[in-house]
């Protein structure tokens, strides 16, 4: 089975040029061409059960998704499978993929719907107030009071598995994940203690909203610090 998996993934992501040789019509629509994405991220980008280290894509800001795809392609984020899948895709196709998933209903419900919401005071303090003495902004200051993100490029924090959140903080701390300078999340990750990261991740994983809330509209609030991830779609991550 593994012998044939990689060619099938290439076919699925090979771009808009897939044309039926007999009819001259495009052989696959975009949703079919993204079958490789759906294997890990869900049929509509909503995530899949048991994928603790794979995030949902649905409803995230288009520019954020585009920045991440470029980063996987160009080396800003290190992930062997993602890098392999997007290594030959141009910006135009990455923009098309980003717009496709950004248009899906956002996943902002709690990941662990059956679990009571975590009440760790350390996590709540960091989310709501941050720690200015250590240069740590409140999570809500950039990701919004609802933690659903901000257009055009700040993602939601709700609906993510705890282990995924921990893994991303670890990636920033070790240099496996980078953003355009100033890399504010990299600086925050370095300033947090490992126990604080776990507390934050566990708290966030039990938060959410019953309705699929989209990211806040661009300009509806102003983050407190300059950050490379706030760049527009034309900027490289």
Tab-separated table of C-alpha atoms in Angstrom:
chain	number	residue	atom	x	y	z
A	1	UNK	CA	0.000	0.000	0.000
A	2	UNK	CA	2.773	2.445	0.858
A	3	UNK	CA	4.364	1.811	-2.543
A	4	UNK	CA	1.471	3.584	-4.256
A	5	UNK	CA	0.666	6.219	-1.634
A	6	UNK	CA	3.170	8.872	-2.674
A	7	UNK	CA	2.254	8.894	-6.413
A	8	UNK	CA	-1.410	9.189	-5.455
A	9	UNK	CA	-0.657	12.163	-3.232
A	10	UNK	CA	1.280	13.818	-6.045
A	11	UNK	CA	-1.688	13.314	-8.359
A	12	UNK	CA	-4.024	14.798	-5.797
A	13	UNK	CA	-1.926	17.944	-5.334
A	14	UNK	CA	-0.595	18.339	-8.851
A	15	UNK	CA	-2.495	21.536	-9.501
A	16	UNK	CA	-5.050	23.028	-11.857
A	17	UNK	CA	-3.405	21.607	-14.981
A	18	UNK	CA	-4.985	18.152	-14.561
A	19	UNK	CA	-6.968	17.768	-17.792
A	20	UNK	CA	-8.810	14.788	-19.260
A	21	UNK	CA	-6.889	13.879	-22.419
A	22	UNK	CA	-10.034	12.801	-24.301
A	23	UNK	CA	-12.485	15.564	-23.349
A	24	UNK	CA	-10.059	18.423	-22.775
A	25	UNK	CA	-11.907	19.280	-19.560
A	26	UNK	CA	-10.335	19.577	-16.138
A	27	UNK	CA	-10.361	16.077	-14.658
A	28	UNK	CA	-10.695	16.971	-10.972
A	29	UNK	CA	-12.207	19.904	-9.137
A	30	UNK	CA	-10.267	21.518	-6.308
A	31	UNK	CA	-11.835	19.470	-3.525
A	32	UNK	CA	-10.818	16.275	-5.312
A	33	UNK	CA	-7.320	17.552	-5.989
A	34	UNK	CA	-6.895	18.198	-2.272
A	35	UNK	CA	-7.551	14.581	-1.320
A	36	UNK	CA	-4.023	14.378	0.081
A	37	UNK	CA	-4.833	17.198	2.509
A	38	UNK	CA	-8.100	15.559	3.516
A	39	UNK	CA	-6.376	12.367	4.656
A	40	UNK	CA	-4.893	14.162	7.674
A	41	UNK	CA	-6.933	17.361	7.974
A	42	UNK	CA	-10.437	16.045	7.269
A	43	UNK	CA	-12.719	16.140	4.227
A	44	UNK	CA	-13.568	19.803	4.850
A	45	UNK	CA	-10.455	20.744	6.799
A	46	UNK	CA	-12.286	20.138	10.082
A	47	UNK	CA	-9.612	17.825	11.506
A	48	UNK	CA	-9.803	14.108	12.161
A	49	UNK	CA	-10.318	12.089	15.322
A	50	UNK	CA	-7.140	10.803	16.885
A	51	UNK	CA	-4.850	13.227	15.032
A	52	UNK	CA	-3.322	14.888	18.065
A	53	UNK	CA	-0.511	16.527	16.108
A	54	UNK	CA	-2.508	17.650	13.056
A	55	UNK	CA	-4.549	20.877	13.193
A	56	UNK	CA	-7.854	21.695	11.552
A	57	UNK	CA	-7.661	24.109	8.618
A	58	UNK	CA	-11.302	25.056	8.204
A	59	UNK	CA	-12.109	28.734	8.559
A	60	UNK	CA	-8.597	29.905	9.382
A	61	UNK	CA	-7.572	33.229	7.828
A	62	UNK	CA	-6.533	32.812	4.203
A	63	UNK	CA	-3.304	34.765	4.594
A	64	UNK	CA	-2.315	32.693	7.619
A	65	UNK	CA	-2.828	29.450	5.692
A	66	UNK	CA	-0.890	30.861	2.749
A	67	UNK	CA	2.014	31.877	4.973
A	68	UNK	CA	2.185	28.386	6.471
A	69	UNK	CA	2.105	26.652	3.086
A	70	UNK	CA	4.890	28.914	1.853
A	71	UNK	CA	6.862	28.218	5.017
A	72	UNK	CA	6.592	24.442	4.514
A	73	UNK	CA	7.657	24.844	0.887
A	74	UNK	CA	10.485	27.305	1.519
A	75	UNK	CA	11.883	25.923	4.787
A	76	UNK	CA	10.434	28.231	7.428
A	77	UNK	CA	8.627	25.248	8.949
A	78	UNK	CA	10.169	21.795	9.086
A	79	UNK	CA	7.764	18.942	8.379
A	80	UNK	CA	8.890	16.236	5.970
A	81	UNK	CA	5.481	15.203	4.625
A	82	UNK	CA	4.176	18.752	4.204
A	83	UNK	CA	7.405	19.937	2.602
A	84	UNK	CA	7.310	17.027	0.159
A	85	UNK	CA	3.683	17.675	-0.813
A	86	UNK	CA	4.068	21.401	-1.527
A	87	UNK	CA	7.663	21.534	-2.755
A	88	UNK	CA	6.684	22.044	-6.429
A	89	UNK	CA	3.567	24.185	-5.960
A	90	UNK	CA	3.664	27.832	-7.030
A	91	UNK	CA	2.196	30.738	-5.093
A	92	UNK	CA	-0.909	30.830	-7.260
A	93	UNK	CA	-1.876	27.288	-6.382
A	94	UNK	CA	-1.017	27.798	-2.704
A	95	UNK	CA	-3.330	30.822	-2.713
A	96	UNK	CA	-6.087	28.682	-4.219
A	97	UNK	CA	-5.631	26.011	-1.541
A	98	UNK	CA	-5.624	28.628	1.221
A	99	UNK	CA	-8.806	30.269	-0.038
A	100	UNK	CA	-10.509	26.855	-0.293
A	101	UNK	CA	-9.960	25.964	3.365
A	102	UNK	CA	-10.504	29.524	4.623
A	103	UNK	CA	-14.001	29.411	3.119
A	104	UNK	CA	-14.979	26.301	5.117
A	105	UNK	CA	-17.076	26.636	8.306
A	106	UNK	CA	-14.648	27.421	11.162
A	107	UNK	CA	-13.997	24.808	13.798
A	108	UNK	CA	-14.247	26.718	17.065
A	109	UNK	CA	-15.990	24.178	19.253
A	110	UNK	CA	-14.097	22.538	22.085
A	111	UNK	CA	-12.011	19.568	21.008
A	112	UNK	CA	-12.935	17.604	24.121
A	113	UNK	CA	-16.623	18.394	24.219
A	114	UNK	CA	-17.296	15.826	26.922
A	115	UNK	CA	-14.592	17.139	29.250
A	116	UNK	CA	-15.134	19.985	31.731
A	117	UNK	CA	-13.351	23.192	30.845
A	118	UNK	CA	-9.921	23.440	32.448
A	119	UNK	CA	-9.603	26.110	35.151
A	120	UNK	CA	-5.833	26.288	35.667
A	121	UNK	CA	-5.210	29.820	37.034
A	122	UNK	CA	-1.758	29.964	35.400
A	123	UNK	CA	-3.249	29.403	31.961
A	124	UNK	CA	-6.139	31.796	32.503
A	125	UNK	CA	-3.766	34.549	33.664
A	126	UNK	CA	-1.545	34.123	30.589
A	127	UNK	CA	-4.510	34.024	28.224
A	128	UNK	CA	-6.226	37.082	29.678
A	129	UNK	CA	-3.331	39.220	30.977
A	130	UNK	CA	-0.076	37.758	29.735
A	131	UNK	CA	3.085	38.597	31.672
A	132	UNK	CA	4.413	42.032	30.639
A	133	UNK	CA	7.502	41.664	32.823
A	134	UNK	CA	8.627	38.788	30.588
A	135	UNK	CA	7.423	40.331	27.349
A	136	UNK	CA	4.499	37.906	27.057
A	137	UNK	CA	1.373	39.464	25.592
A	138	UNK	CA	-2.024	38.099	26.557
A	139	UNK	CA	-3.287	35.489	24.096
A	140	UNK	CA	-6.513	37.484	23.754
A	141	UNK	CA	-4.574	40.615	22.758
A	142	UNK	CA	-3.647	39.053	19.411
A	143	UNK	CA	-6.085	36.153	18.963
A	144	UNK	CA	-9.169	38.027	20.189
A	145	UNK	CA	-11.368	37.784	23.263
A	146	UNK	CA	-13.089	34.744	21.714
A	147	UNK	CA	-9.689	33.271	20.723
A	148	UNK	CA	-11.026	32.856	17.183
A	149	UNK	CA	-8.216	34.801	15.502
A	150	UNK	CA	-8.024	37.996	13.482
A	151	UNK	CA	-8.060	38.587	9.744
A	152	UNK	CA	-5.917	38.561	7.733
A	153	UNK	CA	-3.322	36.327	9.354
A	154	UNK	CA	-3.851	35.420	13.037
A	155	UNK	CA	-5.367	31.962	13.586
A	156	UNK	CA	-7.863	30.732	16.165
A	157	UNK	CA	-6.537	29.023	19.277
A	158	UNK	CA	-9.734	27.138	20.118
A	159	UNK	CA	-10.480	23.728	18.663
A	160	UNK	CA	-6.851	22.552	18.725
A	161	UNK	CA	-5.590	19.371	20.433
A	162	UNK	CA	-3.392	20.038	23.469
A	163	UNK	CA	-0.526	17.967	22.096
A	164	UNK	CA	-0.550	19.960	18.862
A	165	UNK	CA	-0.285	23.239	20.786
A	166	UNK	CA	2.585	21.868	22.895
A	167	UNK	CA	4.337	20.629	19.754
A	168	UNK	CA	4.127	24.052	18.102
A	169	UNK	CA	5.587	25.814	21.125
A	170	UNK	CA	8.361	23.227	21.091
A	171	UNK	CA	8.934	23.849	17.379
A	172	UNK	CA	9.350	27.588	17.992
A	173	UNK	CA	11.687	26.976	20.921
A	174	UNK	CA	13.928	24.650	18.896
A	175	UNK	CA	13.873	26.622	15.644
A	176	UNK	CA	11.891	24.000	13.720
A	177	UNK	CA	9.173	26.603	13.174
A	178	UNK	CA	9.974	30.200	12.253
A	179	UNK	CA	8.078	33.219	10.969
A	180	UNK	CA	9.127	36.504	9.418
A	181	UNK	CA	10.906	38.805	11.832
A	182	UNK	CA	9.913	39.995	14.296
A	183	UNK	CA	8.896	36.450	15.190
A	184	UNK	CA	6.725	37.342	18.174
A	185	UNK	CA	5.504	33.794	18.783
A	186	UNK	CA	9.073	32.521	18.822
A	187	UNK	CA	9.935	35.088	21.489
A	188	UNK	CA	6.870	34.198	23.571
A	189	UNK	CA	7.635	30.483	23.305
A	190	UNK	CA	11.164	31.102	24.574
A	191	UNK	CA	9.871	33.148	27.505
A	192	UNK	CA	7.345	30.563	28.702
A	193	UNK	CA	8.258	27.778	31.105
A	194	UNK	CA	7.526	24.214	29.913
A	195	UNK	CA	4.934	23.789	32.672
A	196	UNK	CA	3.193	26.976	31.501
A	197	UNK	CA	3.109	25.703	27.930
A	198	UNK	CA	1.434	22.478	29.029
A	199	UNK	CA	-1.040	24.402	31.188
A	200	UNK	CA	-1.918	26.719	28.309
A	201	UNK	CA	-2.322	23.840	25.866
A	202	UNK	CA	-4.547	21.867	28.220
A	203	UNK	CA	-6.721	24.913	28.955
A	204	UNK	CA	-7.109	25.885	25.298
A	205	UNK	CA	-8.034	22.324	24.303
A	206	UNK	CA	-11.143	22.440	26.488
A	207	UNK	CA	-12.358	25.841	25.291
A	208	UNK	CA	-14.603	26.539	22.339
A	209	UNK	CA	-17.886	27.845	21.006
A	210	UNK	CA	-21.026	26.013	20.008
A	211	UNK	CA	-21.322	28.133	16.871
A	212	UNK	CA	-18.642	28.168	14.130
A	213	UNK	CA	-17.309	31.675	14.780
A	214	UNK	CA	-15.062	33.168	12.099
A	215	UNK	CA	-11.914	35.175	12.845
A	216	UNK	CA	-12.512	38.787	13.838
A	217	UNK	CA	-12.617	41.208	10.923
A	218	UNK	CA	-9.380	42.962	10.023
A	219	UNK	CA	-9.022	46.202	11.979
A	220	UNK	CA	-11.575	45.278	14.630
A	221	UNK	CA	-8.789	45.419	17.217
A	222	UNK	CA	-5.072	46.176	17.159
A	223	UNK	CA	-2.518	43.645	18.485
A	224	UNK	CA	-0.098	45.199	20.983
A	225	UNK	CA	3.133	44.432	19.169
A	226	UNK	CA	4.655	44.217	15.722
A	227	UNK	CA	4.803	40.660	14.445
A	228	UNK	CA	5.967	39.221	11.132
A	229	UNK	CA	2.930	36.944	10.934
A	230	UNK	CA	0.672	39.975	10.518
A	231	UNK	CA	2.009	40.652	7.024
A	232	UNK	CA	-0.267	40.566	4.002
A	233	UNK	CA	-0.562	37.709	1.510
A	234	UNK	CA	2.261	39.033	-0.665
A	235	UNK	CA	4.864	38.869	2.128
A	236	UNK	CA	7.060	35.832	2.504
A	237	UNK	CA	6.961	34.062	5.916
